[in-house]
C-alpha atoms as a PDB file:
ATOM      1  CA  UNK A   1    -143.750   7.070-111.737  1.00  0.00           C
ATOM      2  CA  UNK A   2    -145.187   8.141-108.387  1.00  0.00           C
ATOM      3  CA  UNK A   3    -147.886   5.477-108.600  1.00  0.00           C
ATOM      4  CA  UNK A   4    -145.286   2.794-109.352  1.00  0.00           C
ATOM      5  CA  UNK A   5    -143.201   3.926-106.386  1.00  0.00           C
ATOM      6  CA  UNK A   6    -146.333   3.869-104.217  1.00  0.00           C
ATOM      7  CA  UNK A   7    -147.063   0.314-105.384  1.00  0.00           C
ATOM      8  CA  UNK A   8    -143.555  -0.838-104.482  1.00  0.00           C
ATOM      9  CA  UNK A   9    -143.782   0.849-101.084  1.00  0.00           C
ATOM     10  CA  UNK A  10    -147.107  -0.885-100.507  1.00  0.00           C
ATOM     11  CA  UNK A  11    -145.525  -4.210-101.384  1.00  0.00           C
ATOM     12  CA  UNK A  12    -142.817  -3.526 -98.803  1.00  0.00           C
ATOM     13  CA  UNK A  13    -145.494  -2.729 -96.220  1.00  0.00           C
ATOM     14  CA  UNK A  14    -147.337  -5.994 -96.966  1.00  0.00           C
ATOM     15  CA  UNK A  15    -144.109  -7.964 -96.496  1.00  0.00           C
ATOM     16  CA  UNK A  16    -143.373  -6.083 -93.249  1.00  0.00           C
ATOM     17  CA  UNK A  17    -146.867  -6.799 -91.895  1.00  0.00           C
ATOM     18  CA  UNK A  18    -146.547 -10.466 -92.816  1.00  0.00           C
ATOM     19  CA  UNK A  19    -143.421 -10.840 -90.687  1.00  0.00           C
ATOM     20  CA  UNK A  20    -144.424  -8.565 -87.791  1.00  0.00           C
ATOM     21  CA  UNK A  21    -147.944  -9.969 -87.395  1.00  0.00           C
ATOM     22  CA  UNK A  22    -149.695  -6.630 -86.934  1.00  0.00           C
ATOM     23  CA  UNK A  23    -153.402  -6.871 -86.249  1.00  0.00           C
ATOM     24  CA  UNK A  24    -155.626  -4.850 -88.634  1.00  0.00           C
ATOM     25  CA  UNK A  25    -158.695  -3.115 -87.191  1.00  0.00           C
ATOM     26  CA  UNK A  26    -161.610  -4.145 -89.425  1.00  0.00           C
ATOM     27  CA  UNK A  27    -164.146  -1.452 -88.526  1.00  0.00           C
ATOM     28  CA  UNK A  28    -161.573   1.340 -88.908  1.00  0.00           C
ATOM     29  CA  UNK A  29    -160.617  -0.028 -92.324  1.00  0.00           C
ATOM     30  CA  UNK A  30    -164.248  -0.070 -93.453  1.00  0.00           C
ATOM     31  CA  UNK A  31    -165.054   3.454 -92.242  1.00  0.00           C
ATOM     32  CA  UNK A  32    -161.904   4.993 -93.722  1.00  0.00           C
ATOM     33  CA  UNK A  33    -162.336   3.242 -97.080  1.00  0.00           C
ATOM     34  CA  UNK A  34    -166.007   4.234 -97.282  1.00  0.00           C
ATOM     35  CA  UNK A  35    -165.235   7.924 -96.688  1.00  0.00           C
ATOM     36  CA  UNK A  36    -162.434   7.785 -99.261  1.00  0.00           C
ATOM     37  CA  UNK A  37    -164.706   6.028-101.777  1.00  0.00           C
ATOM     38  CA  UNK A  38    -167.290   8.809-101.387  1.00  0.00           C
ATOM     39  CA  UNK A  39    -164.651  11.429-102.205  1.00  0.00           C
ATOM     40  CA  UNK A  40    -163.557   9.354-105.204  1.00  0.00           C
ATOM     41  CA  UNK A  41    -167.121   9.200-106.509  1.00  0.00           C
ATOM     42  CA  UNK A  42    -167.277  12.979-106.367  1.00  0.00           C
ATOM     43  CA  UNK A  43    -163.917  13.234-108.149  1.00  0.00           C
ATOM     44  CA  UNK A  44    -165.065  10.808-110.878  1.00  0.00           C
ATOM     45  CA  UNK A  45    -168.224  12.848-111.376  1.00  0.00           C
ATOM     46  CA  UNK A  46    -166.136  16.003-111.823  1.00  0.00           C
ATOM     47  CA  UNK A  47    -163.603  14.287-114.119  1.00  0.00           C
ATOM     48  CA  UNK A  48    -165.995  12.478-116.464  1.00  0.00           C
ATOM     49  CA  UNK A  49    -166.605  15.481-118.719  1.00  0.00           C
ATOM     50  CA  UNK A  50    -162.827  15.965-119.162  1.00  0.00           C
ATOM     51  CA  UNK A  51    -162.071  12.336-120.059  1.00  0.00           C
ATOM     52  CA  UNK A  52    -160.606  13.116-123.497  1.00  0.00           C
ATOM     53  CA  UNK A  53    -158.818  16.363-122.592  1.00  0.00           C
ATOM     54  CA  UNK A  54    -155.274  14.988-122.468  1.00  0.00           C
ATOM     55  CA  UNK A  55    -152.995  12.444-120.859  1.00  0.00           C
ATOM     56  CA  UNK A  56    -153.052  14.190-117.483  1.00  0.00           C
ATOM     57  CA  UNK A  57    -156.843  13.905-117.279  1.00  0.00           C
ATOM     58  CA  UNK A  58    -156.741  10.259-118.351  1.00  0.00           C
ATOM     59  CA  UNK A  59    -154.118   9.682-115.659  1.00  0.00           C
ATOM     60  CA  UNK A  60    -156.402  11.294-113.070  1.00  0.00           C
ATOM     61  CA  UNK A  61    -159.254   9.028-114.112  1.00  0.00           C
ATOM     62  CA  UNK A  62    -157.039   5.920-113.985  1.00  0.00           C
ATOM     63  CA  UNK A  63    -155.700   6.934-110.578  1.00  0.00           C
ATOM     64  CA  UNK A  64    -159.184   7.617-109.190  1.00  0.00           C
ATOM     65  CA  UNK A  65    -160.611   4.387-110.628  1.00  0.00           C
ATOM     66  CA  UNK A  66    -157.764   2.403-109.087  1.00  0.00           C
ATOM     67  CA  UNK A  67    -158.323   4.128-105.766  1.00  0.00           C
ATOM     68  CA  UNK A  68    -161.998   3.141-105.881  1.00  0.00           C
ATOM     69  CA  UNK A  69    -161.025  -0.494-106.507  1.00  0.00           C
ATOM     70  CA  UNK A  70    -158.542  -0.343-103.643  1.00  0.00           C
ATOM     71  CA  UNK A  71    -161.247   1.068-101.348  1.00  0.00           C
ATOM     72  CA  UNK A  72    -163.551  -1.802-102.268  1.00  0.00           C
ATOM     73  CA  UNK A  73    -160.721  -4.195-101.428  1.00  0.00           C
ATOM     74  CA  UNK A  74    -160.162  -2.493 -98.079  1.00  0.00           C
ATOM     75  CA  UNK A  75    -163.862  -2.784 -97.194  1.00  0.00           C
ATOM     76  CA  UNK A  76    -163.855  -6.481 -98.145  1.00  0.00           C
ATOM     77  CA  UNK A  77    -160.642  -6.956 -96.209  1.00  0.00           C
ATOM     78  CA  UNK A  78    -162.086  -5.250 -93.120  1.00  0.00           C
ATOM     79  CA  UNK A  79    -165.150  -7.497 -93.247  1.00  0.00           C
ATOM     80  CA  UNK A  80    -163.013 -10.623 -93.715  1.00  0.00           C
ATOM     81  CA  UNK A  81    -160.673  -9.605 -90.878  1.00  0.00           C
ATOM     82  CA  UNK A  82    -163.653  -9.274 -88.524  1.00  0.00           C
ATOM     83  CA  UNK A  83    -165.324 -12.498 -89.732  1.00  0.00           C
ATOM     84  CA  UNK A  84    -162.228 -14.695 -89.585  1.00  0.00           C
ATOM     85  CA  UNK A  85    -160.451 -12.863 -86.756  1.00  0.00           C
ATOM     86  CA  UNK A  86    -157.267 -13.076 -88.799  1.00  0.00           C
ATOM     87  CA  UNK A  87    -154.907 -10.690 -90.554  1.00  0.00           C
ATOM     88  CA  UNK A  88    -154.451 -13.116 -93.476  1.00  0.00           C
ATOM     89  CA  UNK A  89    -157.362 -11.762 -95.585  1.00  0.00           C
ATOM     90  CA  UNK A  90    -155.886  -8.263 -95.246  1.00  0.00           C
ATOM     91  CA  UNK A  91    -152.496  -9.472 -96.457  1.00  0.00           C
ATOM     92  CA  UNK A  92    -153.996 -11.313 -99.433  1.00  0.00           C
ATOM     93  CA  UNK A  93    -156.168  -8.377-100.487  1.00  0.00           C
ATOM     94  CA  UNK A  94    -153.201  -6.039 -99.974  1.00  0.00           C
ATOM     95  CA  UNK A  95    -151.189  -8.082-102.489  1.00  0.00           C
ATOM     96  CA  UNK A  96    -154.047  -7.750-104.972  1.00  0.00           C
ATOM     97  CA  UNK A  97    -154.025  -4.008-104.262  1.00  0.00           C
ATOM     98  CA  UNK A  98    -150.310  -3.883-105.091  1.00  0.00           C
ATOM     99  CA  UNK A  99    -151.140  -5.410-108.481  1.00  0.00           C
ATOM    100  CA  UNK A 100    -153.888  -2.857-109.121  1.00  0.00           C
ATOM    101  CA  UNK A 101    -151.625   0.057-108.183  1.00  0.00           C
ATOM    102  CA  UNK A 102    -148.703  -1.168-110.303  1.00  0.00           C
ATOM    103  CA  UNK A 103    -150.977  -1.857-113.274  1.00  0.00           C
ATOM    104  CA  UNK A 104    -152.418   1.653-112.967  1.00  0.00           C
ATOM    105  CA  UNK A 105    -148.920   3.130-112.902  1.00  0.00           C
ATOM    106  CA  UNK A 106    -147.937   1.291-116.074  1.00  0.00           C
ATOM    107  CA  UNK A 107    -151.200   2.334-117.732  1.00  0.00           C
ATOM    108  CA  UNK A 108    -150.544   6.001-116.914  1.00  0.00           C
ATOM    109  CA  UNK A 109    -146.983   5.775-118.248  1.00  0.00           C
ATOM    110  CA  UNK A 110    -148.325   4.234-121.475  1.00  0.00           C
ATOM    111  CA  UNK A 111    -150.883   7.042-121.837  1.00  0.00           C
ATOM    112  CA  UNK A 112    -148.145   9.639-121.313  1.00  0.00           C
ATOM    113  CA  UNK A 113    -145.859   7.934-123.845  1.00  0.00           C
ATOM    114  CA  UNK A 114    -148.658   7.723-126.406  1.00  0.00           C
ATOM    115  CA  UNK A 115    -149.542  11.398-125.846  1.00  0.00           C
ATOM    116  CA  UNK A 116    -145.908  12.431-126.279  1.00  0.00           C
ATOM    117  CA  UNK A 117    -145.631  10.420-129.488  1.00  0.00           C
ATOM    118  CA  UNK A 118    -148.845  11.993-130.768  1.00  0.00           C
ATOM    119  CA  UNK A 119    -147.589  15.462-129.962  1.00  0.00           C
ATOM    120  CA  UNK A 120    -144.286  14.795-131.744  1.00  0.00           C
ATOM    121  CA  UNK A 121    -145.995  13.463-134.858  1.00  0.00           C
ATOM    122  CA  UNK A 122    -148.378  16.469-134.918  1.00  0.00           C
ATOM    123  CA  UNK A 123    -145.513  18.945-134.579  1.00  0.00           C
ATOM    124  CA  UNK A 124    -143.613  17.299-137.460  1.00  0.00           C
ATOM    125  CA  UNK A 125    -146.512  17.799-139.851  1.00  0.00           C
END
């Protein structure tokens, strides 16, 4: 649920930035996303051996994978902002990011629902 709420908050931020014409700082976006991506790579390395250890671990992997995709989008957005000297690429990529975040939230909820159903069917046996 937290990821879905985050996605909706991000959508609100994209709409706000569209109407207030804030100017993104391309180089800061690239540096921040690169550092975050490096931490995500480390997290994925640590998580890979626990992939099948339950819904919470699958959720962590989904969340981290989505964060890596978002970081790639932020780097591309930062480059496009600097190349085109416009905030429009950032807004477009941010909308794509909203889709990634919301899809990840739904995926995690599905994993949790499936795990709960599996646990109920195992306890009834």
